[in-house]
mmCIF file of C-alpha atoms in Angstrom:
data_model
loop_
_atom_site.group_PDB
_atom_site.id
_atom_site.type_symbol
_atom_site.label_atom_id
_atom_site.label_comp_id
_atom_site.label_asym_id
_atom_site.label_seq_id
_atom_site.Cartn_x
_atom_site.Cartn_y
_atom_site.Cartn_z
ATOM 1 C CA MET A 1 -60.562 -41.450 52.738
ATOM 2 C CA SER A 2 -58.687 -39.116 55.065
ATOM 3 C CA SER A 3 -56.720 -39.485 58.264
ATOM 4 C CA GLY A 4 -57.168 -37.770 61.549
ATOM 5 C CA ALA A 5 -53.719 -36.220 61.307
ATOM 6 C CA GLY A 6 -54.963 -33.693 58.745
ATOM 7 C CA LEU A 7 -53.459 -35.302 55.625
ATOM 8 C CA ASP A 8 -55.795 -35.753 52.652
ATOM 9 C CA TYR A 9 -55.433 -39.095 50.886
ATOM 10 C CA SER A 10 -58.549 -38.751 48.778
ATOM 11 C CA VAL A 11 -56.494 -38.470 45.576
ATOM 12 C CA TRP A 12 -55.666 -42.161 46.044
ATOM 13 C CA ASP A 13 -59.293 -43.273 46.340
ATOM 14 C CA HIS A 14 -59.779 -43.777 42.585
ATOM 15 C CA ILE A 15 -56.662 -44.874 40.746
ATOM 16 C CA TYR A 16 -56.830 -46.302 37.242
ATOM 17 C CA VAL A 17 -53.742 -47.868 35.723
ATOM 18 C CA SER A 18 -53.849 -48.588 31.996
ATOM 19 C CA ASP A 19 -52.019 -51.631 30.683
ATOM 20 C CA ASP A 20 -51.390 -52.937 27.189
ATOM 21 C CA GLU A 21 -52.127 -56.489 28.332
ATOM 22 C CA ASP A 22 -55.736 -55.767 29.303
ATOM 23 C CA VAL A 23 -57.039 -56.826 25.894
ATOM 24 C CA ALA A 24 -56.133 -59.937 23.919
ATOM 25 C CA HIS A 25 -57.565 -61.709 20.877
ATOM 26 C CA PRO A 26 -57.773 -65.453 20.346
ATOM 27 C CA TYR A 27 -56.832 -65.230 16.636
ATOM 28 C CA VAL A 28 -53.968 -62.692 16.938
ATOM 29 C CA ASP A 29 -50.495 -63.389 18.225
ATOM 30 C CA THR A 30 -50.608 -61.994 21.755
ATOM 31 C CA PRO A 31 -46.967 -60.758 22.078
ATOM 32 C CA SER A 32 -47.225 -58.997 18.692
ATOM 33 C CA LEU A 33 -50.484 -57.355 19.725
ATOM 34 C CA PHE A 34 -48.945 -56.171 23.005
ATOM 35 C CA ARG A 35 -45.942 -54.655 21.177
ATOM 36 C CA MET A 36 -48.176 -52.895 18.643
ATOM 37 C CA ARG A 37 -50.454 -51.401 21.317
ATOM 38 C CA HIS A 38 -47.472 -50.375 23.424
ATOM 39 C CA ARG A 39 -45.746 -48.659 20.472
ATOM 40 C CA THR A 40 -48.950 -46.808 19.558
ATOM 41 C CA ARG A 41 -49.403 -45.567 23.126
ATOM 42 C CA LEU A 42 -45.800 -44.373 23.354
ATOM 43 C CA GLU A 43 -46.256 -42.386 20.143
ATOM 44 C CA ARG A 44 -49.392 -40.726 21.560
ATOM 45 C CA MET A 45 -47.545 -39.863 24.774
ATOM 46 C CA ALA A 46 -44.625 -38.384 22.804
ATOM 47 C CA GLU A 47 -46.978 -36.246 20.704
ATOM 48 C CA PHE A 48 -48.779 -34.990 23.823
ATOM 49 C CA GLN A 49 -45.479 -34.148 25.539
ATOM 50 C CA GLN A 50 -44.140 -32.421 22.415
ATOM 51 C CA ARG A 51 -47.270 -30.278 22.223
ATOM 52 C CA GLY A 52 -46.707 -29.129 25.804
ATOM 53 C CA GLU A 53 -43.054 -28.281 25.088
ATOM 54 C CA ASP A 54 -44.052 -26.305 21.987
ATOM 55 C CA LEU A 55 -46.563 -24.289 24.008
ATOM 56 C CA GLU A 56 -43.923 -23.510 26.651
ATOM 57 C CA ASN A 57 -41.425 -22.426 23.989
ATOM 58 C CA ASN A 58 -43.998 -20.226 22.228
ATOM 59 C CA LEU A 59 -44.966 -18.603 25.524
ATOM 60 C CA ALA A 60 -41.330 -17.912 26.411
ATOM 61 C CA GLU A 61 -40.666 -16.452 22.955
ATOM 62 C CA CYS A 62 -43.708 -14.168 23.238
ATOM 63 C CA LYS A 63 -42.506 -12.935 26.631
ATOM 64 C CA ARG A 64 -39.038 -12.212 25.243
ATOM 65 C CA LEU A 65 -40.377 -10.326 22.218
ATOM 66 C CA SER A 66 -42.794 -8.404 24.429
ATOM 67 C CA GLU A 67 -39.967 -7.310 26.749
ATOM 68 C CA GLU A 68 -37.880 -6.172 23.780
ATOM 69 C CA ALA A 69 -40.813 -4.199 22.375
ATOM 70 C CA GLN A 70 -41.365 -2.522 25.755
ATOM 71 C CA GLY A 71 -37.665 -1.620 25.882
ATOM 72 C CA ARG A 72 -37.787 -0.046 22.431
ATOM 73 C CA LEU A 73 -40.928 1.865 23.402
ATOM 74 C CA ARG A 74 -39.165 3.331 26.441
ATOM 75 C CA GLU A 75 -36.191 4.356 24.297
ATOM 76 C CA LEU A 76 -38.452 6.077 21.761
ATOM 77 C CA GLU A 77 -40.359 7.899 24.483
ATOM 78 C CA GLU A 78 -37.093 9.141 26.041
ATOM 79 C CA GLY A 79 -35.797 10.193 22.624
ATOM 80 C CA ARG A 80 -39.069 11.974 21.935
ATOM 81 C CA LYS A 81 -38.555 14.127 25.008
ATOM 82 C CA GLU A 82 -34.935 14.954 24.143
ATOM 83 C CA GLY A 83 -35.188 14.957 20.297
ATOM 84 C CA GLU A 84 -35.618 17.749 17.811
ATOM 85 C CA GLU A 85 -39.000 18.903 16.484
ATOM 86 C CA GLU A 86 -38.437 17.864 12.847
ATOM 87 C CA GLU A 87 -37.939 14.243 13.994
ATOM 88 C CA ASP A 88 -41.211 14.082 15.977
ATOM 89 C CA GLU A 89 -43.342 12.841 13.080
ATOM 90 C CA GLU A 90 -40.973 9.989 12.306
ATOM 91 C CA ARG A 91 -40.784 9.018 15.989
ATOM 92 C CA ASP A 92 -44.598 9.150 16.329
ATOM 93 C CA ALA A 93 -45.062 6.799 13.367
ATOM 94 C CA GLU A 94 -42.522 4.335 14.749
ATOM 95 C CA LEU A 95 -44.049 4.678 18.232
ATOM 96 C CA LYS A 96 -47.523 3.762 16.947
ATOM 97 C CA LYS A 97 -46.113 0.793 15.079
ATOM 98 C CA LEU A 98 -44.328 -0.489 18.208
ATOM 99 C CA GLN A 99 -47.424 0.035 20.364
ATOM 100 C CA ALA A 100 -49.505 -2.088 17.974
ATOM 101 C CA GLU A 101 -46.832 -4.755 17.948
ATOM 102 C CA ALA A 102 -46.673 -4.756 21.761
ATOM 103 C CA ARG A 103 -50.471 -5.160 22.038
ATOM 104 C CA LYS A 104 -50.419 -8.097 19.624
ATOM 105 C CA LEU A 105 -47.580 -9.751 21.564
ATOM 106 C CA ARG A 106 -49.433 -9.366 24.875
ATOM 107 C CA LYS A 107 -52.536 -10.919 23.296
ATOM 108 C CA ASP A 108 -50.504 -13.851 21.916
ATOM 109 C CA GLU A 109 -48.807 -14.297 25.284
ATOM 110 C CA LYS A 110 -52.187 -14.535 27.037
ATOM 111 C CA THR A 111 -53.463 -17.013 24.433
ATOM 112 C CA PHE A 112 -50.447 -19.307 24.798
ATOM 113 C CA ALA A 113 -50.681 -19.117 28.614
ATOM 114 C CA ASN A 114 -54.328 -20.269 28.520
ATOM 115 C CA MET A 115 -53.501 -23.071 26.081
ATOM 116 C CA LEU A 116 -50.644 -24.219 28.336
ATOM 117 C CA LYS A 117 -52.921 -24.271 31.412
ATOM 118 C CA GLU A 118 -55.500 -26.332 29.505
ATOM 119 C CA HIS A 119 -52.765 -28.755 28.417
ATOM 120 C CA GLN A 120 -51.592 -29.150 32.019
ATOM 121 C CA ARG A 121 -55.176 -29.890 33.161
ATOM 122 C CA GLU A 122 -55.482 -32.575 30.478
ATOM 123 C CA GLU A 123 -52.153 -34.060 31.590
ATOM 124 C CA LYS A 124 -53.421 -34.467 35.164
ATOM 125 C CA LYS A 125 -56.498 -36.347 33.902
ATOM 126 C CA LEU A 126 -54.494 -38.909 31.937
ATOM 127 C CA PRO A 127 -54.533 -42.448 33.473
ATOM 128 C CA TRP A 128 -51.281 -43.959 34.639
ATOM 129 C CA ASN A 129 -49.755 -46.825 32.679
ATOM 130 C CA VAL A 130 -46.794 -49.147 32.964
ATOM 131 C CA ASP A 131 -44.494 -46.424 31.523
ATOM 132 C CA SER A 132 -45.697 -43.478 33.607
ATOM 133 C CA ILE A 133 -46.504 -45.048 36.974
ATOM 134 C CA SER A 134 -42.837 -45.086 37.908
ATOM 135 C CA ARG A 135 -39.660 -43.579 36.579
ATOM 136 C CA GLU A 136 -36.020 -44.537 36.782
ATOM 137 C CA GLY A 137 -34.293 -42.686 39.588
ATOM 138 C CA PHE A 138 -30.814 -42.771 38.118
ATOM 139 C CA SER A 139 -28.893 -45.012 35.765
ATOM 140 C CA ARG A 140 -25.428 -43.483 35.966
ATOM 141 C CA SER A 141 -23.178 -41.679 38.386
ATOM 142 C CA ILE A 142 -22.395 -38.024 37.708
ATOM 143 C CA VAL A 143 -19.485 -36.224 39.312
ATOM 144 C CA ASN A 144 -20.198 -32.525 39.593
ATOM 145 C CA ILE A 145 -16.909 -31.155 38.306
ATOM 146 C CA GLN A 146 -16.813 -27.791 36.608
ATOM 147 C CA PRO A 147 -15.212 -28.264 33.175
ATOM 148 C CA ALA A 148 -12.159 -26.160 32.600
ATOM 149 C CA ASP A 149 -12.731 -23.337 30.137
ATOM 150 C CA LYS A 150 -10.724 -23.746 26.975
ATOM 151 C CA LYS A 151 -8.403 -20.788 26.713
ATOM 152 C CA GLU A 152 -7.495 -19.433 23.328
ATOM 153 C CA THR A 153 -3.849 -19.317 22.424
ATOM 154 C CA GLU A 154 -2.193 -16.031 21.470
ATOM 155 C CA ALA A 155 -2.028 -17.157 17.844
ATOM 156 C CA GLU A 156 -5.770 -17.927 17.820
ATOM 157 C CA LYS A 157 -6.566 -14.550 19.395
ATOM 158 C CA LEU A 158 -4.449 -12.712 16.822
ATOM 159 C CA GLU A 159 -6.052 -14.598 13.934
ATOM 160 C CA LYS A 160 -9.539 -13.906 15.305
ATOM 161 C CA GLN A 161 -8.714 -10.210 15.757
ATOM 162 C CA LYS A 162 -7.261 -9.918 12.249
ATOM 163 C CA SER A 163 -10.224 -11.671 10.622
ATOM 164 C CA PHE A 164 -12.793 -9.540 12.488
ATOM 165 C CA ALA A 165 -10.993 -6.265 11.742
ATOM 166 C CA GLU A 166 -10.721 -7.049 8.016
ATOM 167 C CA LYS A 167 -14.379 -8.081 7.775
ATOM 168 C CA HIS A 168 -15.842 -5.071 9.625
ATOM 169 C CA VAL A 169 -13.226 -2.372 8.928
ATOM 170 C CA GLU A 170 -15.705 0.168 7.510
ATOM 171 C CA GLU A 171 -18.254 -0.342 10.295
ATOM 172 C CA ILE A 172 -15.572 0.096 12.969
ATOM 173 C CA LYS A 173 -14.329 3.294 11.284
ATOM 174 C CA HIS A 174 -17.882 4.681 11.203
ATOM 175 C CA PHE A 175 -18.464 3.958 14.885
ATOM 176 C CA GLY A 176 -15.105 5.534 15.769
ATOM 177 C CA MET A 177 -16.182 8.861 14.235
ATOM 178 C CA LEU A 178 -19.530 9.165 16.063
ATOM 179 C CA ARG A 179 -19.772 11.906 18.681
ATOM 180 C CA ARG A 180 -23.298 11.888 20.183
ATOM 181 C CA TRP A 181 -24.456 9.274 22.695
ATOM 182 C CA ASP A 182 -27.722 8.684 20.823
ATOM 183 C CA ASP A 183 -25.909 8.154 17.517
ATOM 184 C CA SER A 184 -23.563 5.604 19.078
ATOM 185 C CA GLN A 185 -26.430 3.737 20.738
ATOM 186 C CA LYS A 186 -28.479 3.596 17.535
ATOM 187 C CA TYR A 187 -25.511 2.405 15.479
ATOM 188 C CA LEU A 188 -24.777 -0.413 17.940
ATOM 189 C CA SER A 189 -28.483 -1.328 17.947
ATOM 190 C CA ASP A 190 -28.294 -1.714 14.159
ATOM 191 C CA ASN A 191 -24.923 -3.527 14.339
ATOM 192 C CA PRO A 192 -24.870 -5.511 17.627
ATOM 193 C CA HIS A 193 -22.001 -7.712 16.358
ATOM 194 C CA LEU A 194 -19.669 -4.739 16.939
ATOM 195 C CA VAL A 195 -20.168 -4.966 20.723
ATOM 196 C CA CYS A 196 -17.124 -7.134 21.399
ATOM 197 C CA GLU A 197 -13.479 -7.106 22.483
ATOM 198 C CA GLU A 198 -12.228 -7.127 18.876
ATOM 199 C CA THR A 199 -13.882 -3.760 18.155
ATOM 200 C CA ALA A 200 -12.233 -2.179 21.203
ATOM 201 C CA ASN A 201 -8.814 -3.520 20.132
ATOM 202 C CA SER A 202 -9.299 -2.243 16.573
ATOM 203 C CA LEU A 203 -10.205 1.234 17.851
ATOM 204 C CA VAL A 204 -7.086 1.388 20.048
ATOM 205 C CA ALA A 205 -4.909 0.281 17.108
ATOM 206 C CA ALA A 206 -6.465 3.047 14.977
ATOM 207 C CA CYS A 207 -5.651 5.573 17.742
ATOM 208 C CA ILE A 208 -1.976 4.592 17.648
ATOM 209 C CA ASP A 209 -1.898 4.881 13.840
ATOM 210 C CA PHE A 210 -3.400 8.388 13.989
ATOM 211 C CA GLU A 211 -0.909 9.458 16.668
ATOM 212 C CA VAL A 212 2.037 8.154 14.628
ATOM 213 C CA ASP A 213 0.737 10.175 11.651
ATOM 214 C CA GLU A 214 0.431 13.217 13.986
ATOM 215 C CA LYS A 215 -3.361 13.375 13.529
ATOM 216 C CA HIS A 216 -3.972 14.214 17.170
ATOM 217 C CA ALA A 217 -7.617 15.347 16.876
ATOM 218 C CA LEU A 218 -8.654 12.110 15.164
ATOM 219 C CA MET A 219 -6.752 10.123 17.789
ATOM 220 C CA GLU A 220 -8.690 11.800 20.625
ATOM 221 C CA GLN A 221 -12.039 11.231 18.861
ATOM 222 C CA VAL A 222 -11.447 7.519 18.262
ATOM 223 C CA ALA A 223 -10.032 7.131 21.793
ATOM 224 C CA HIS A 224 -13.359 8.416 23.176
ATOM 225 C CA GLN A 225 -15.249 5.681 21.290
ATOM 226 C CA ALA A 226 -12.710 3.062 22.377
ATOM 227 C CA ILE A 227 -13.399 3.949 26.034
ATOM 228 C CA VAL A 228 -17.148 3.747 25.336
ATOM 229 C CA MET A 229 -16.745 0.199 24.040
ATOM 230 C CA GLN A 230 -14.439 -0.752 26.919
ATOM 231 C CA CYS A 231 -16.929 0.543 29.497
ATOM 232 C CA ILE A 232 -19.680 -1.545 27.890
ATOM 233 C CA LEU A 233 -17.485 -4.661 28.096
ATOM 234 C CA ASP A 234 -16.606 -3.914 31.741
ATOM 235 C CA LEU A 235 -20.304 -3.508 32.591
ATOM 236 C CA ALA A 236 -21.075 -6.847 30.918
ATOM 237 C CA ARG A 237 -18.364 -8.602 32.952
ATOM 238 C CA THR A 238 -19.694 -7.011 36.137
ATOM 239 C CA VAL A 239 -23.300 -8.125 35.670
ATOM 240 C CA LYS A 240 -22.214 -11.381 33.939
ATOM 241 C CA VAL A 241 -24.272 -10.969 30.765
ATOM 242 C CA ASP A 242 -23.536 -10.787 27.063
ATOM 243 C CA PRO A 243 -22.242 -7.295 26.121
ATOM 244 C CA ARG A 244 -24.885 -7.074 23.388
ATOM 245 C CA GLY A 245 -27.551 -7.218 26.056
ATOM 246 C CA CYS A 246 -26.316 -4.367 28.253
ATOM 247 C CA PHE A 247 -24.940 -1.642 25.963
ATOM 248 C CA ARG A 248 -28.286 0.231 26.182
ATOM 249 C CA LYS A 249 -27.908 0.187 29.965
ATOM 250 C CA PHE A 250 -24.508 1.890 29.657
ATOM 251 C CA PHE A 251 -25.858 4.710 27.480
ATOM 252 C CA SER A 252 -28.801 5.171 29.834
ATOM 253 C CA ASN A 253 -26.387 5.432 32.772
ATOM 254 C CA ILE A 254 -23.897 7.777 31.095
ATOM 255 C CA LYS A 255 -26.603 10.205 29.943
ATOM 256 C CA THR A 256 -27.996 10.533 33.476
ATOM 257 C CA ALA A 257 -24.734 10.040 35.392
ATOM 258 C CA ASP A 258 -23.583 12.294 38.195
ATOM 259 C CA GLN A 259 -20.326 14.250 38.122
ATOM 260 C CA THR A 260 -18.365 11.470 39.831
ATOM 261 C CA TYR A 261 -19.248 8.968 37.099
ATOM 262 C CA GLN A 262 -18.455 11.525 34.403
ATOM 263 C CA ASP A 263 -15.075 12.296 36.012
ATOM 264 C CA ALA A 264 -14.237 8.577 36.152
ATOM 265 C CA PHE A 265 -15.071 8.202 32.444
ATOM 266 C CA HIS A 266 -12.868 11.140 31.442
ATOM 267 C CA HIS A 267 -10.082 9.888 33.701
ATOM 268 C CA GLU A 268 -10.059 6.554 31.843
ATOM 269 C CA LEU A 269 -10.075 8.474 28.564
ATOM 270 C CA GLU A 270 -7.006 10.492 29.547
ATOM 271 C CA LEU A 271 -5.188 7.341 30.651
ATOM 272 C CA LEU A 272 -5.877 5.744 27.266
ATOM 273 C CA LYS A 273 -4.563 8.825 25.448
ATOM 274 C CA GLU A 274 -1.344 8.662 27.456
ATOM 275 C CA ARG A 275 -0.905 4.961 26.649
ATOM 276 C CA VAL A 276 -1.545 5.660 22.964
ATOM 277 C CA ARG A 277 1.063 8.438 22.909
ATOM 278 C CA SER A 278 3.563 6.175 24.662
ATOM 279 C CA CYS A 279 2.966 3.313 22.193
ATOM 280 C CA ALA A 280 3.224 5.682 19.237
ATOM 281 C CA GLN A 281 6.529 7.048 20.560
ATOM 282 C CA ILE A 282 7.911 3.525 20.986
ATOM 283 C CA ARG A 283 6.813 2.596 17.467
ATOM 284 C CA MET A 284 8.519 5.666 15.972
ATOM 285 C CA GLU A 285 11.715 4.972 17.935
ATOM 286 C CA ASN A 286 11.725 1.375 16.704
ATOM 287 C CA ALA A 287 11.225 2.595 13.138
ATOM 288 C CA MET A 288 14.191 4.961 13.500
ATOM 289 C CA GLU A 289 16.334 2.150 14.882
ATOM 290 C CA GLU A 290 15.395 -0.053 11.924
ATOM 291 C CA VAL A 291 16.367 2.726 9.503
ATOM 292 C CA GLU A 292 19.699 3.184 11.282
ATOM 293 C CA GLU A 293 20.350 -0.565 11.191
ATOM 294 C CA GLU A 294 19.624 -0.666 7.474
ATOM 295 C CA GLU A 295 22.004 2.249 6.882
ATOM 296 C CA GLU A 296 24.700 0.515 8.935
ATOM 297 C CA GLU A 297 24.241 -2.691 6.933
ATOM 298 C CA GLU A 298 24.519 -0.748 3.687
ATOM 299 C CA GLU A 299 27.725 0.911 4.933
ATOM 300 C CA GLU A 300 29.192 -2.451 5.932
ATOM 301 C CA GLU A 301 28.345 -3.905 2.550
ATOM 302 C CA GLU A 302 29.976 -0.935 0.832
ATOM 303 C CA GLU A 303 33.102 -1.283 2.972
ATOM 304 C CA GLU A 304 33.211 -4.978 2.233
ATOM 305 C CA ARG A 305 32.853 -4.265 -1.487
ATOM 306 C CA LEU A 306 35.624 -1.674 -1.363
ATOM 307 C CA GLY A 307 37.809 -4.143 0.481
ATOM 308 C CA ARG A 308 37.416 -6.584 -2.381
ATOM 309 C CA LEU A 309 38.639 -4.132 -5.035
ATOM 310 C CA GLY A 310 41.756 -5.142 -6.918
ATOM 311 C CA PRO A 311 44.886 -3.070 -7.587
ATOM 312 C CA GLY A 312 43.160 -1.302 -10.489
ATOM 313 C CA GLY A 313 40.066 -0.426 -8.440
ATOM 314 C CA LEU A 314 37.724 -3.022 -9.981
ATOM 315 C CA ASP A 315 35.443 -5.443 -8.099
ATOM 316 C CA PRO A 316 36.561 -9.046 -8.855
ATOM 317 C CA VAL A 317 32.993 -10.361 -8.538
ATOM 318 C CA GLU A 318 31.667 -7.899 -11.129
ATOM 319 C CA VAL A 319 34.584 -8.579 -13.484
ATOM 320 C CA TYR A 320 34.165 -12.358 -13.138
ATOM 321 C CA GLU A 321 30.453 -12.154 -14.007
ATOM 322 C CA SER A 322 31.277 -10.115 -17.162
ATOM 323 C CA LEU A 323 33.791 -12.663 -18.540
ATOM 324 C CA PRO A 324 32.991 -15.195 -21.301
ATOM 325 C CA GLU A 325 31.950 -18.656 -20.095
ATOM 326 C CA ASP A 326 35.205 -20.338 -21.223
ATOM 327 C CA ILE A 327 37.309 -17.934 -19.170
ATOM 328 C CA GLN A 328 34.960 -18.316 -16.166
ATOM 329 C CA ARG A 329 35.317 -22.081 -16.399
ATOM 330 C CA GLY A 330 39.134 -21.709 -16.398
ATOM 331 C CA PHE A 331 38.961 -19.640 -13.214
ATOM 332 C CA ASP A 332 36.546 -22.145 -11.617
ATOM 333 C CA GLU A 333 38.912 -25.061 -12.326
ATOM 334 C CA LYS A 334 42.048 -22.968 -11.670
ATOM 335 C CA ASN A 335 43.521 -24.231 -14.938
ATOM 336 C CA ILE A 336 46.129 -21.866 -16.467
ATOM 337 C CA GLN A 337 46.277 -23.736 -19.756
ATOM 338 C CA MET A 338 42.497 -23.522 -20.170
ATOM 339 C CA LEU A 339 42.662 -19.772 -19.483
ATOM 340 C CA GLN A 340 45.386 -19.270 -22.070
ATOM 341 C CA GLN A 341 43.431 -21.240 -24.685
ATOM 342 C CA ALA A 342 40.253 -19.266 -23.953
ATOM 343 C CA MET A 343 42.165 -15.959 -24.296
ATOM 344 C CA SER A 344 43.748 -17.064 -27.572
ATOM 345 C CA LYS A 345 40.331 -17.713 -29.099
ATOM 346 C CA LEU A 346 39.243 -14.100 -28.550
ATOM 347 C CA HIS A 347 39.908 -11.167 -30.839
ATOM 348 C CA PRO A 348 43.186 -9.518 -29.779
ATOM 349 C CA GLU A 349 41.478 -6.293 -28.748
ATOM 350 C CA GLU A 350 38.782 -8.153 -26.800
ATOM 351 C CA GLY A 351 41.360 -10.427 -25.186
ATOM 352 C CA LYS A 352 43.448 -7.432 -24.180
ATOM 353 C CA PHE A 353 40.370 -5.758 -22.712
ATOM 354 C CA HIS A 354 39.404 -8.770 -20.574
ATOM 355 C CA LEU A 355 43.010 -9.401 -19.533
ATOM 356 C CA LYS A 356 43.451 -5.822 -18.323
ATOM 357 C CA ARG A 357 40.214 -5.986 -16.313
ATOM 358 C CA CYS A 358 41.274 -9.271 -14.728
ATOM 359 C CA ILE A 359 44.622 -7.776 -13.730
ATOM 360 C CA ASP A 360 43.003 -4.568 -12.360
ATOM 361 C CA SER A 361 40.543 -6.602 -10.277
ATOM 362 C CA GLY A 362 43.182 -9.009 -8.942
ATOM 363 C CA LEU A 363 41.752 -12.081 -10.660
ATOM 364 C CA TRP A 364 44.882 -12.395 -12.834
ATOM 365 C CA VAL A 365 48.279 -11.724 -11.268
ATOM 366 C CA PRO A 366 51.112 -11.685 -13.879
ATOM 367 C CA GLU A 367 54.573 -12.978 -12.985
ATOM 368 C CA SER A 368 57.162 -10.365 -12.042
ATOM 369 C CA GLY A 369 59.315 -9.321 -15.033
ATOM 370 C CA GLU A 370 56.699 -10.184 -17.670
ATOM 371 C CA GLY A 371 55.786 -7.526 -20.252
ATOM 372 C CA ASP A 372 52.325 -6.118 -20.661
ATOM 373 C CA ASP A 373 51.782 -8.063 -23.896
ATOM 374 C CA GLU A 374 52.641 -11.511 -22.489
ATOM 375 C CA GLU A 375 49.729 -13.915 -21.838
ATOM 376 C CA GLU A 376 51.280 -16.352 -19.344
ATOM 377 C CA GLU A 377 50.343 -16.216 -15.658
ATOM 378 C CA ASP A 378 51.737 -17.899 -12.553
ATOM 379 C CA GLU A 379 48.707 -17.802 -10.206
ATOM 380 C CA GLU A 380 45.037 -16.890 -10.157
ATOM 381 C CA ASP A 381 43.058 -15.406 -7.273
ATOM 382 C CA GLU A 382 39.328 -15.877 -7.254
ATOM 383 C CA ASP A 383 36.946 -14.229 -4.815
ATOM 384 C CA GLU A 384 33.929 -16.506 -4.258
ATOM 385 C CA SER A 385 30.719 -14.899 -3.116
#
């Protein structure tokens, strides 16, 4: 059936709608039979749909692997043109291996595409049923609001940076010492986890350390690699992709760049060197200030100690700590009788020794007019620390 307006309605001429209630049995509970047939049909539909999704996923994975293989082939062919003669045999072997892999991937991709087309043809032939003849339009309201990105706190960033630097310290050092573009690209291809902001920060920190240690040549070398990593990150932000997916593009651009691009790269490198020298100078000045502050504190402590010295030039704190416990207890309780009893228990020579030290430090002040051999005191001065 068709209309004169040019629209074809022939697809509606023969419509078959399958229903679970088409068949019943006089000796079987009808509702139970309906539920069983309905559950079985839903399971078949789910299996058919899952098979289609698996084919789509396999086809997409084949396409991705094929594109990666083609990219590696192009890199090898470019390296073959620019490489040295002794490396040609190794490149040829790897090139043949990649070519075979690429052919196999293209064959698998074609196979999965045919299987997916056949599955789609079978899907069109399936009869409609009570579950597929209509679908729910919507069951909830959705407000299209862009969720706010969770920003890391400074503490979280520092912890993440510290953990990454400690885990990959040797790999970062190795990358910082590379000089050739091809070597840097190959190393990042083998270690793609290094293509991140944490690596760039670690390289800049290493530059400052080298400058503080006056290792200027090492600082300039590592600064070059830090700018390489920063340029890769800037390119990723510009094209809005993961940095690990565009670092090859950067090396391809820099190796074929015009003079303007090269001048811009070296300009950024010189700016980084200046910032590194400035940071290193500030760090050294801060270190000198800390040393001066420590020396000033030591001088103040020495002056304070000298100010505590008694008339005989002894420190009362040191003398107090060297006294027997009974005499210390007498000073703590400021009990003259207890001090006299403690002194009387000592050997005369030992008692005379401790008494003289107490007088010279100012802990024991004898009354005016008393002889040197008398043991009575009028007041005690104790310096508590």
